[in-house]
PDB file of C-alpha atoms in Angstrom:
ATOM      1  CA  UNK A  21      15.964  69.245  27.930  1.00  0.00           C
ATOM      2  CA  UNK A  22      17.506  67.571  30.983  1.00  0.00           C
ATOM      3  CA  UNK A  23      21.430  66.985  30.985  1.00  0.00           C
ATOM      4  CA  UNK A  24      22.761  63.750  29.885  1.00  0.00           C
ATOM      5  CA  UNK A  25      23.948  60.817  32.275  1.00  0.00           C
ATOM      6  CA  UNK A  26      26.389  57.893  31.474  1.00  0.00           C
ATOM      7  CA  UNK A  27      24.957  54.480  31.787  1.00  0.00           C
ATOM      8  CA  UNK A  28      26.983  51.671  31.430  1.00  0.00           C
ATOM      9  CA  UNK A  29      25.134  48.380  30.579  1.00  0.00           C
ATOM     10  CA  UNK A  30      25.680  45.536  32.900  1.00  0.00           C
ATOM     11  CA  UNK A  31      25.128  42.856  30.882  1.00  0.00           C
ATOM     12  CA  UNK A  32      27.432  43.884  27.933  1.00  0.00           C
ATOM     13  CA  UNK A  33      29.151  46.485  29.736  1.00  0.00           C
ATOM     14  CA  UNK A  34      28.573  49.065  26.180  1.00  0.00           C
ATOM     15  CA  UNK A  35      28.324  52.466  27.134  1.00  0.00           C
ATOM     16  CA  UNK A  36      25.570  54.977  26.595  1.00  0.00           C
ATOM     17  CA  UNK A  37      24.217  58.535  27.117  1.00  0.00           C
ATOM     18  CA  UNK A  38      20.531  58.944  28.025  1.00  0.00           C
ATOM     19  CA  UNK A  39      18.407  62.010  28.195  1.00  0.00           C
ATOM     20  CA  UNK A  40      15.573  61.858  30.455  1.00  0.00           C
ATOM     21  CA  UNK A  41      12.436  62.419  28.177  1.00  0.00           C
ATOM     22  CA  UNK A  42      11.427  66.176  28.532  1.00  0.00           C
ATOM     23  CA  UNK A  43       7.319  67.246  29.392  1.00  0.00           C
ATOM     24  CA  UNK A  44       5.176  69.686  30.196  1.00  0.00           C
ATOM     25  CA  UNK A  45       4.277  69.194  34.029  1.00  0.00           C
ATOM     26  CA  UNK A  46       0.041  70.616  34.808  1.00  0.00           C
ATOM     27  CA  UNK A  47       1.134  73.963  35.625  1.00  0.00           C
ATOM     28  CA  UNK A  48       2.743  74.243  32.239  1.00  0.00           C
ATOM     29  CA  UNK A  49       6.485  74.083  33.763  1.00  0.00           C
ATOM     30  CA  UNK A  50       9.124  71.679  31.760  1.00  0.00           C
ATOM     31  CA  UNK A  51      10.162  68.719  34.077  1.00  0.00           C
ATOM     32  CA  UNK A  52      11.971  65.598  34.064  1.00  0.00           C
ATOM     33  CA  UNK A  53      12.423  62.925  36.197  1.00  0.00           C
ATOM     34  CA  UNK A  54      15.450  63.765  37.963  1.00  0.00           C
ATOM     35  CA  UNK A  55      18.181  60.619  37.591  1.00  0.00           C
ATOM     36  CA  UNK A  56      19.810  59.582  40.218  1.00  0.00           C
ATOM     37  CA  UNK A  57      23.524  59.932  38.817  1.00  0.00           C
ATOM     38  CA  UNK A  58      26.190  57.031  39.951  1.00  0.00           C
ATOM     39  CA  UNK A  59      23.476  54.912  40.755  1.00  0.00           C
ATOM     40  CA  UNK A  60      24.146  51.537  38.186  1.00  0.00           C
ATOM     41  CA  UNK A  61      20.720  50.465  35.934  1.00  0.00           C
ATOM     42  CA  UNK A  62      19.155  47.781  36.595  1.00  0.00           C
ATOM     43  CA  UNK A  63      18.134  44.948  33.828  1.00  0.00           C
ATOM     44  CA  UNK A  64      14.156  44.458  33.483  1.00  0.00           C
ATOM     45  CA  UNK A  65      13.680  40.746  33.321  1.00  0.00           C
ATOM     46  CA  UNK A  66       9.879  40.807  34.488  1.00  0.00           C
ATOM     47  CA  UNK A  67       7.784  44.001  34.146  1.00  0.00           C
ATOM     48  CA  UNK A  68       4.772  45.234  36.093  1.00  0.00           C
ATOM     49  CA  UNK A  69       2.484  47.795  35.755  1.00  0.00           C
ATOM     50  CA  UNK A  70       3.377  49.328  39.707  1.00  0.00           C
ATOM     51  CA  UNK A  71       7.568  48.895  39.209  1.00  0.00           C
ATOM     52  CA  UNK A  72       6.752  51.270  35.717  1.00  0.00           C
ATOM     53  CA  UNK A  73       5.703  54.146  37.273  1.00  0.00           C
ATOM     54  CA  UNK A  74       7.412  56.659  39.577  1.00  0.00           C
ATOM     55  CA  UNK A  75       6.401  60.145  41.026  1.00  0.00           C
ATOM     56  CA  UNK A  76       7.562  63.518  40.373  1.00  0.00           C
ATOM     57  CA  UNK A  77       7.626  66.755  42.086  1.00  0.00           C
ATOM     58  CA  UNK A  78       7.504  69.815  39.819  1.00  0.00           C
ATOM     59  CA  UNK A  79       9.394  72.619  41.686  1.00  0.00           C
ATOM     60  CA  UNK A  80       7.659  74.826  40.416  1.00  0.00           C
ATOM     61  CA  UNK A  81       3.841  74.466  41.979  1.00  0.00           C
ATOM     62  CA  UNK A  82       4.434  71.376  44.078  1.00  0.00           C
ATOM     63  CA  UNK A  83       2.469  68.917  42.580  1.00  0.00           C
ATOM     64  CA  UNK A  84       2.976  65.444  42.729  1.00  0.00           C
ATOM     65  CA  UNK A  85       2.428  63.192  39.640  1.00  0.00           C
ATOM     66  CA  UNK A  86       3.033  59.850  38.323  1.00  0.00           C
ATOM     67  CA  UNK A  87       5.813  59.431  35.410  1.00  0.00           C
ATOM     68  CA  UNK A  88       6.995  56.624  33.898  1.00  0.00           C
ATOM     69  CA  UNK A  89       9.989  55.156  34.661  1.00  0.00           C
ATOM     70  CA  UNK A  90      13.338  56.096  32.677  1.00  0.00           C
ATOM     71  CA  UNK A  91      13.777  52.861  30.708  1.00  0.00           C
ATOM     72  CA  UNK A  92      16.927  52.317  28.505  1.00  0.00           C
ATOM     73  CA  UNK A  93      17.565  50.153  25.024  1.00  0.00           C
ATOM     74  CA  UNK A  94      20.649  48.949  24.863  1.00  0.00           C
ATOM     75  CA  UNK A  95      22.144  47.048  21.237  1.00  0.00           C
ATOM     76  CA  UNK A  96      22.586  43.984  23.259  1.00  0.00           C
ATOM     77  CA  UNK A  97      18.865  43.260  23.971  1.00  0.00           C
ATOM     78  CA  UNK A  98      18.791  44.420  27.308  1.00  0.00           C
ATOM     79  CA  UNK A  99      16.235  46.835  28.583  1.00  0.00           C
ATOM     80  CA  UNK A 100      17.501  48.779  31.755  1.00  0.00           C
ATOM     81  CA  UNK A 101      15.536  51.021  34.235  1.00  0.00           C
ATOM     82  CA  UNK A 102      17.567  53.888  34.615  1.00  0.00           C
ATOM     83  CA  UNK A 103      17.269  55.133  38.873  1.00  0.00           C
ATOM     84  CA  UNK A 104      15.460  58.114  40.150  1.00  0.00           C
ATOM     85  CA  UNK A 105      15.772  59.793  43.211  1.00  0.00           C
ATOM     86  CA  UNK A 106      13.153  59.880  45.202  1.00  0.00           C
ATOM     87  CA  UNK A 107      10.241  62.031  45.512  1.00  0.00           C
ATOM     88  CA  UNK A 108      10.456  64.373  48.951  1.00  0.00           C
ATOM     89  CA  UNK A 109       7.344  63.704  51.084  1.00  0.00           C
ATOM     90  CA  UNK A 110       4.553  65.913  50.358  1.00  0.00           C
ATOM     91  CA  UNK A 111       4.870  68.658  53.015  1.00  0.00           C
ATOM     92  CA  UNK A 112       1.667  69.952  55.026  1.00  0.00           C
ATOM     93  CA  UNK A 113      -0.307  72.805  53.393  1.00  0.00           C
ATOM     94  CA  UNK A 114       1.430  75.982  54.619  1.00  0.00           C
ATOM     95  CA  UNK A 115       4.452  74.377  55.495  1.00  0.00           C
ATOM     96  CA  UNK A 116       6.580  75.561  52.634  1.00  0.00           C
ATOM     97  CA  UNK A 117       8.542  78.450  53.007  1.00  0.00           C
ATOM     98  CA  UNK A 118       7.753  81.107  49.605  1.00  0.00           C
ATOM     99  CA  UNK A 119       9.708  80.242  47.071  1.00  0.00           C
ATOM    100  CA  UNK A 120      11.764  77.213  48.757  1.00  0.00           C
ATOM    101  CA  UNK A 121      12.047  74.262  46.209  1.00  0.00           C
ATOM    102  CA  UNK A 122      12.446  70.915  48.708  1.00  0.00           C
ATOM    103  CA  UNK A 123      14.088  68.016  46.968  1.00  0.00           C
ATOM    104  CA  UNK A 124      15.355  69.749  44.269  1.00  0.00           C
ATOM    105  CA  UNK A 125      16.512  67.630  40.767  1.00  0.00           C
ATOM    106  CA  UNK A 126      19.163  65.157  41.792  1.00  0.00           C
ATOM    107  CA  UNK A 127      21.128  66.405  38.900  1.00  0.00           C
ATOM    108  CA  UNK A 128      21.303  70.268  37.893  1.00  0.00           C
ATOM    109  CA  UNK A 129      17.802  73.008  37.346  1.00  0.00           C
ATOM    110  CA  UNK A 130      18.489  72.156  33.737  1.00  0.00           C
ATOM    111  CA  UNK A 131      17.239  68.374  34.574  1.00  0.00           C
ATOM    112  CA  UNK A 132      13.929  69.892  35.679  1.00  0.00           C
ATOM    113  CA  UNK A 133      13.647  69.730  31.985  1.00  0.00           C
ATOM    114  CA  UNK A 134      10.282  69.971  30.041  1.00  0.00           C
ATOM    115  CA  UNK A 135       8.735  66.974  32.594  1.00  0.00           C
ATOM    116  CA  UNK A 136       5.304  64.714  32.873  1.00  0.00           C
ATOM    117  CA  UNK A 137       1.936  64.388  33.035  1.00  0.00           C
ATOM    118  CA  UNK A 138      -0.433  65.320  34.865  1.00  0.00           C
ATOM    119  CA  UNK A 139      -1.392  62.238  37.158  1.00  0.00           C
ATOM    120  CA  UNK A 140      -1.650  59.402  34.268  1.00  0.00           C
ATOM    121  CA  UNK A 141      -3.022  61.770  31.338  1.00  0.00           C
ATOM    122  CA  UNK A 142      -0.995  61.635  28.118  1.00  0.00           C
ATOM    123  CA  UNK A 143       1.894  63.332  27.608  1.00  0.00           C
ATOM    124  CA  UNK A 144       1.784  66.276  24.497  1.00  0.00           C
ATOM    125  CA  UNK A 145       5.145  65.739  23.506  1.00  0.00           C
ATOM    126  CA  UNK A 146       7.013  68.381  21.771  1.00  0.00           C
ATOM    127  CA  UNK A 147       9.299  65.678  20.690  1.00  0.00           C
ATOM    128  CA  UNK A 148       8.787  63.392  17.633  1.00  0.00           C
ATOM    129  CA  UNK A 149      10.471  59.730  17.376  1.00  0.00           C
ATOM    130  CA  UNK A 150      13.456  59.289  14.855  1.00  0.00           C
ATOM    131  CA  UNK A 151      14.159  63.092  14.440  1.00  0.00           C
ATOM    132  CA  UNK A 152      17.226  64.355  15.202  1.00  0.00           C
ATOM    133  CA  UNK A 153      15.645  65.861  18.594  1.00  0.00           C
ATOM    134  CA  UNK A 154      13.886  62.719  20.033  1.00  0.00           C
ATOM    135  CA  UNK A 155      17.259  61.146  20.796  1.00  0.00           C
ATOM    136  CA  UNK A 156      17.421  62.881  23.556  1.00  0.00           C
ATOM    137  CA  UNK A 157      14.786  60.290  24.860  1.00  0.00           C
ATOM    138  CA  UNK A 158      16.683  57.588  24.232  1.00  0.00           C
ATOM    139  CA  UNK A 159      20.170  56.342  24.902  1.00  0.00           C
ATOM    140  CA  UNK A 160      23.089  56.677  22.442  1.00  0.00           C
ATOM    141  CA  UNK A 161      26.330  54.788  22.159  1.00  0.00           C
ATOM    142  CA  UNK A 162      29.362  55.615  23.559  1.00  0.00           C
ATOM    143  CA  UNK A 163      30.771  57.928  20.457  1.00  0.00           C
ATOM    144  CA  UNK A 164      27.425  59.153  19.172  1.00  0.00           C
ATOM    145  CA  UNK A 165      27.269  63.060  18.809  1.00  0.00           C
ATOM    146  CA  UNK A 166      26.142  64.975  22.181  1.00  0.00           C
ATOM    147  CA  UNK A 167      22.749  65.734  20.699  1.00  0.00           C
ATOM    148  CA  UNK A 168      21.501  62.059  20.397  1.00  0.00           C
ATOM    149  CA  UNK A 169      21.672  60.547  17.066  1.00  0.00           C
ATOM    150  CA  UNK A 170      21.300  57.665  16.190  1.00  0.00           C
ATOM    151  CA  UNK A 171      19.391  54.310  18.204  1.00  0.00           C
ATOM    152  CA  UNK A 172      21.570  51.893  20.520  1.00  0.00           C
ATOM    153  CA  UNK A 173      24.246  49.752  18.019  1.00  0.00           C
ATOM    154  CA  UNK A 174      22.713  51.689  14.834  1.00  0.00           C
ATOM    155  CA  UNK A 175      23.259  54.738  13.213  1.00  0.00           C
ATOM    156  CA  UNK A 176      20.627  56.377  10.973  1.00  0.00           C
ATOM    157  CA  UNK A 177      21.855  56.822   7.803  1.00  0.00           C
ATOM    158  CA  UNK A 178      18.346  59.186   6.018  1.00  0.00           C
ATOM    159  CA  UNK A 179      17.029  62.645   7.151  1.00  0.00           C
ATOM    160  CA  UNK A 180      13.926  61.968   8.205  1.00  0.00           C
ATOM    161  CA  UNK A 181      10.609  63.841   6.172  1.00  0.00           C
ATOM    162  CA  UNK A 182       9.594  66.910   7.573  1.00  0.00           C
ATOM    163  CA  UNK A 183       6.184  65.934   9.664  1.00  0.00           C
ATOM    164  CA  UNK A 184       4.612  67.826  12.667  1.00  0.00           C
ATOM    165  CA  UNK A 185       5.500  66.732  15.901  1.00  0.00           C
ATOM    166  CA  UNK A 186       4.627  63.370  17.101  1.00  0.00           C
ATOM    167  CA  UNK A 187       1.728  62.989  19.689  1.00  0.00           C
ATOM    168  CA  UNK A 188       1.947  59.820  21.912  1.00  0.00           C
ATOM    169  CA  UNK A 189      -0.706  58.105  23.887  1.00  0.00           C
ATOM    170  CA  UNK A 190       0.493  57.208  26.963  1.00  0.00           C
ATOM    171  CA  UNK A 191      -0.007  53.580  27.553  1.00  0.00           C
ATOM    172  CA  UNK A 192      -1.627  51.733  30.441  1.00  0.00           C
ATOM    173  CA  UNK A 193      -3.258  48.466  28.674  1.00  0.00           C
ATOM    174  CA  UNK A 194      -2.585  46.198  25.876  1.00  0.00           C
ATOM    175  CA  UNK A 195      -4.787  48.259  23.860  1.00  0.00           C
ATOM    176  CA  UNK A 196      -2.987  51.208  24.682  1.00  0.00           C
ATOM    177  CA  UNK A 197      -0.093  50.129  23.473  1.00  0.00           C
ATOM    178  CA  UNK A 198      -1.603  48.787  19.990  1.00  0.00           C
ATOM    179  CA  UNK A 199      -3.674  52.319  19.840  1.00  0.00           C
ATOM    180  CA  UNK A 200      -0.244  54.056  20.487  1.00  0.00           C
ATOM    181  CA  UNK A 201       1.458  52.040  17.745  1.00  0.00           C
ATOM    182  CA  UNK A 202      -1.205  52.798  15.210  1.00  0.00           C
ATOM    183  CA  UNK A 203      -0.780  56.863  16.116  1.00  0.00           C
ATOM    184  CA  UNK A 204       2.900  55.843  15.330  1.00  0.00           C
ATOM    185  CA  UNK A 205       2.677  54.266  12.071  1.00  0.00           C
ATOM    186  CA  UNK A 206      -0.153  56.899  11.015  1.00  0.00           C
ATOM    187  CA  UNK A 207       2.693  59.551  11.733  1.00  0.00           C
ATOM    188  CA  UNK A 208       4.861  57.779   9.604  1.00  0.00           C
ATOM    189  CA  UNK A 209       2.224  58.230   6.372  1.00  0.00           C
ATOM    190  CA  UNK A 210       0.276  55.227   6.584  1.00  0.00           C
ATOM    191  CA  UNK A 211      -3.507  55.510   5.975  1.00  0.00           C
ATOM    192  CA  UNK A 212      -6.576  53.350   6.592  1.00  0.00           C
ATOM    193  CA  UNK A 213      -5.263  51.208   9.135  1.00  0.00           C
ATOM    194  CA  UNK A 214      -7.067  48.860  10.410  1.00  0.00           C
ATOM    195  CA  UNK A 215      -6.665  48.170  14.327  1.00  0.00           C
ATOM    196  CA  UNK A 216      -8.079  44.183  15.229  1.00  0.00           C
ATOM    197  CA  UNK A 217     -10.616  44.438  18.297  1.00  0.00           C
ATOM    198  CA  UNK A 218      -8.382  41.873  20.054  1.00  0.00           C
ATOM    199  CA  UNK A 219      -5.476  40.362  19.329  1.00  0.00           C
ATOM    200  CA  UNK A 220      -6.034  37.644  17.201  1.00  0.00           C
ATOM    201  CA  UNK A 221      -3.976  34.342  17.055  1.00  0.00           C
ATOM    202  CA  UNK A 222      -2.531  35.343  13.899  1.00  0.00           C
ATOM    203  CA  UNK A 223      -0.786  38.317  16.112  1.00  0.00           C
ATOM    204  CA  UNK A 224      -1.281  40.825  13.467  1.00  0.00           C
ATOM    205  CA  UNK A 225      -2.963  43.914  15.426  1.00  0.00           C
ATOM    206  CA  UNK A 226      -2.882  46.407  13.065  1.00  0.00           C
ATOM    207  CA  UNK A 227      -3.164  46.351   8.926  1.00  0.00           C
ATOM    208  CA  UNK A 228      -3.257  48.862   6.217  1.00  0.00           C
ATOM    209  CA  UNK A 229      -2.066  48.809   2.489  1.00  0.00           C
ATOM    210  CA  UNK A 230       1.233  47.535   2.160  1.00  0.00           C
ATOM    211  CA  UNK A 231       1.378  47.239   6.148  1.00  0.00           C
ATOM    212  CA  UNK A 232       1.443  44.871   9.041  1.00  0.00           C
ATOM    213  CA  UNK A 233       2.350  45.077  12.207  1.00  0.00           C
ATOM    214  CA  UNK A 234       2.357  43.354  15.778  1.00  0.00           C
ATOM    215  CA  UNK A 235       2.424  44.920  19.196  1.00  0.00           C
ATOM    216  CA  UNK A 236       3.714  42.584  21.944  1.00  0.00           C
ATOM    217  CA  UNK A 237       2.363  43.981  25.281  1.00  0.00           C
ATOM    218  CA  UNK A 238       3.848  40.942  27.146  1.00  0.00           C
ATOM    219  CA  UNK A 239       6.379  41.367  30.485  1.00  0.00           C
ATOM    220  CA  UNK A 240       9.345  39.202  28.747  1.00  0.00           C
ATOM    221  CA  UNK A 241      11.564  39.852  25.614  1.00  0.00           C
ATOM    222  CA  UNK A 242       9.913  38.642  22.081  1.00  0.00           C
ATOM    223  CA  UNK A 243      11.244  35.977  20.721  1.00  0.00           C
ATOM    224  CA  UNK A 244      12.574  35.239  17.448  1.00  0.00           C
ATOM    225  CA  UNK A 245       9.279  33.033  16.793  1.00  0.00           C
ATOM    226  CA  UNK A 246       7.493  36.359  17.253  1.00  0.00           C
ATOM    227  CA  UNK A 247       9.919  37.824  14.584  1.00  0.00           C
ATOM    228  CA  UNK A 248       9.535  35.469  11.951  1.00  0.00           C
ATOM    229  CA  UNK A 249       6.289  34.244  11.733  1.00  0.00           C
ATOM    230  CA  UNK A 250       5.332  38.626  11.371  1.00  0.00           C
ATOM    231  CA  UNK A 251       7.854  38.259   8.813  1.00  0.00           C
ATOM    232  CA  UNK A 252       6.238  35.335   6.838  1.00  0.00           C
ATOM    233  CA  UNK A 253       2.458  37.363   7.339  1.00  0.00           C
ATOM    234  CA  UNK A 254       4.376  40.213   5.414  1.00  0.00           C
ATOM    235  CA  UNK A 255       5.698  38.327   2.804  1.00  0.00           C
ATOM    236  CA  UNK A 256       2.646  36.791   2.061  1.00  0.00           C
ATOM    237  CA  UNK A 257       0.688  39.773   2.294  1.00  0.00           C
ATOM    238  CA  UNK A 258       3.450  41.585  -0.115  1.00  0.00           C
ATOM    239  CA  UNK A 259       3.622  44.347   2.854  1.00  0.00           C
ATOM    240  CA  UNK A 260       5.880  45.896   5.211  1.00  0.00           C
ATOM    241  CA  UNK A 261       6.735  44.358   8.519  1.00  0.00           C
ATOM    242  CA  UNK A 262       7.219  46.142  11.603  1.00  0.00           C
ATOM    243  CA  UNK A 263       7.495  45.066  15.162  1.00  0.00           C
ATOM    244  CA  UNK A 264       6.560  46.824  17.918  1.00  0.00           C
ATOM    245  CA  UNK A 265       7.291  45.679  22.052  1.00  0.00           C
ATOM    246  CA  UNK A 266       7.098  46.799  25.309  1.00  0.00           C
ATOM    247  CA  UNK A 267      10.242  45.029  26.747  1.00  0.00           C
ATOM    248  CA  UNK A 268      12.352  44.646  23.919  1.00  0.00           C
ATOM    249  CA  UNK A 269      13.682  41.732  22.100  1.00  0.00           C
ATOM    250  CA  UNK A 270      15.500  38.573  22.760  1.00  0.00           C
ATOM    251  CA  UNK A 271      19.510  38.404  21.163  1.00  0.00           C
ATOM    252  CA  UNK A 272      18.442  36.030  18.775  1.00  0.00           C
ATOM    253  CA  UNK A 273      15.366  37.864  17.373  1.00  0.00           C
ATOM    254  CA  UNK A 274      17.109  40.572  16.716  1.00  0.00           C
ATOM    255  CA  UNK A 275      19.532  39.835  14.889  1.00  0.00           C
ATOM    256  CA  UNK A 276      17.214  37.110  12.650  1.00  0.00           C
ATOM    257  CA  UNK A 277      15.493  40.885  12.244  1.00  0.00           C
ATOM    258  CA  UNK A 278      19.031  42.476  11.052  1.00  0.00           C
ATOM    259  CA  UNK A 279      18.701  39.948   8.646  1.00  0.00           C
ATOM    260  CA  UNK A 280      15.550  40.302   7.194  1.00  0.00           C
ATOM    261  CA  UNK A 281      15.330  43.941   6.982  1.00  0.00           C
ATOM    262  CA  UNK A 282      12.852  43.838   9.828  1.00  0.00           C
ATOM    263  CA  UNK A 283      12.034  47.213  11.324  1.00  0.00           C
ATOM    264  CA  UNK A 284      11.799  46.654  15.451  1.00  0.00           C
ATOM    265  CA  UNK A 285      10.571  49.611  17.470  1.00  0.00           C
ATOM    266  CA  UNK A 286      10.228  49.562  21.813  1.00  0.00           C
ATOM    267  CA  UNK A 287       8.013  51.456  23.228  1.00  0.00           C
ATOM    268  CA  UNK A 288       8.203  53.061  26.790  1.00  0.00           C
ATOM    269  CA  UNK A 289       4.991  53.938  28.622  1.00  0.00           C
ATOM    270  CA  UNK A 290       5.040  57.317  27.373  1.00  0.00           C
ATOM    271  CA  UNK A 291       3.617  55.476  24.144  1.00  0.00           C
ATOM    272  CA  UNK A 292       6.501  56.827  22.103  1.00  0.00           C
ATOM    273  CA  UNK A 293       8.177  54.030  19.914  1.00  0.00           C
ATOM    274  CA  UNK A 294      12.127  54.217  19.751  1.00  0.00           C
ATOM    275  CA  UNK A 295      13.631  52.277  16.612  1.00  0.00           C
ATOM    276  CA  UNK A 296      15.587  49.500  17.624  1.00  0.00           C
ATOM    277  CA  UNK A 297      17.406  48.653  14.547  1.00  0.00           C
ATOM    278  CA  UNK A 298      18.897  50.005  11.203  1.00  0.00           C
ATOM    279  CA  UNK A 299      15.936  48.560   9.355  1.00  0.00           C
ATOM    280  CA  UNK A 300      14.008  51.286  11.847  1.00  0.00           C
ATOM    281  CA  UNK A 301      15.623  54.141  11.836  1.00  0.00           C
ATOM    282  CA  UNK A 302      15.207  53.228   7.618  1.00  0.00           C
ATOM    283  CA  UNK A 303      11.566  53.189   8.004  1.00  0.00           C
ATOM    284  CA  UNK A 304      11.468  57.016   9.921  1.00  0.00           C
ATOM    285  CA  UNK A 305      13.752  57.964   7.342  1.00  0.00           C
ATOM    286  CA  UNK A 306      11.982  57.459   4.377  1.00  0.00           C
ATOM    287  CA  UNK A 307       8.280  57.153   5.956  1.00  0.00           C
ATOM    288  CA  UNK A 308       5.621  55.001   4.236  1.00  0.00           C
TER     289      UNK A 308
END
């Protein structure tokens, strides 16, 4: 895995540790983006498909690949893109000295950790969401234990079922990141779920028994609307709510969640869902 990084969150000031997400480059080498340390996150407030993406050089063969961009979850709402140092410019064929290694990680050869795809194929990741290992994918609060337990402001409080390994899908559409939340909830142990061919105005994109769910693709926070109107299809349906989004969740929506017992999950564009509340890390704890 790559080493760990403070990150301080500028818009509540909380402090974190995050663990660059670990994957194997195309040559089979681990590799991680390598973090640029000291330099301060910045808050996403509008998201685009071009700003999500940054390249990688494994130091191992060379190649250059796209990987998405570090993103942290902090308790207060705030999603933060954690810097990267650059990528060194592709030298000329025959260039390279044997065995020379230009732009080597920013941090230490431990960062090379297990590292990303090959161009913008999905990620096999070794890792699975909510276990005690896939923390190191995510940020934990100041206090946490060094190996990543427990989501931003939450702590999980069940051992999670043994379950194989969690394969993400990595996400460049809306319909990615619907197909990548139905992997997710499959994983968890539910069956025969239904996926909508669109998203329909009701919002609910995915059913199964005693399930539904809604995947918010959109560039700004969801709202607490968003929250409770899922919450009222669930209750109505007698099922289980859970909300999934790709730029997190407004202040107010979560904690209306917190309140309902609402499980919330973000998901980066490696198509691997973090929890985002207690109700969450509940939900991987127990399973379906």
């Amino acid at each position: 895995m790559g080493s760990s990084v403070p990150v301080r969150c500028p818009a509540c000031s909380r402090a974190h540790t995050y663990v660059p997400p670990v994957f194997p480059c195309a040559c089979g080498a681990p590799l991680a983006p390598p973090l640029l340390r000291g330099a301060p996150p910045q808050p996403i407030t509008h998201r685009t498909w071009t700003d999500s993406w940054v390249t990688v050089r494994c130091p191992s063969c060379g190649r250059h690949d796209q990987w998405p961009q570090p993103e942290l979850g902090c308790g207060c709402g705030a999603v933060l893109r954690i810097p990267v140092r650059p990528a060194p410019t592709l030298p000329a064929r025959g260039t390279e000295p044997a065995g020379s290694v230009p732009g080597a990680s920013a941090l230490s050869p431990a960062d090379e950790g297990p590292g990303g795809p090959g161009g913008h194929r999905a990620p096999r990741s070794p890792l699975r969401s909510g276990s005690p290992h896939s923390r190191d994918a995510q940020a934990s609060p100041e206090g946490a234990s060094p190996d990543g337990r427990g989501s931003p402001g939450t702590t999980a409080s069940c051992t999670p079922p043994a379950r194989p390994p969690f394969r993400p899908l990595t996400i460049r559409t809306a319909r990615d990141a619907v197909t990548a939340a139905a992997l997710y909830l499959k994983w968890l142990g539910f069956r025969d779920i239904f996926q909508s061919p669109e998203h329909p105005a009701s919002g609910i994109d995915l059913r199964a028994r005693g399930l539904v769910a809604q995947v918010d693709p959109r560039t700004e926070p969801s709202t607490l609307r968003d929250v409770e109107c899922l919450w009222l299809h669930g209750l109505n349906a007698s099922a289980v709510s859970v909300f999934f989004s790709l730029t997190g969740y407004a202040p107010e929506a979560r904690a209306r969640a917190e309140d309902l017992g609402l499980p919330l999950f973000v998901m980066d564009l490696t198509g691997t869902p973090q929890p985002a509340n207690r109700a969450a890390d509940e939900l991987i704890g127990t399973g379906a």
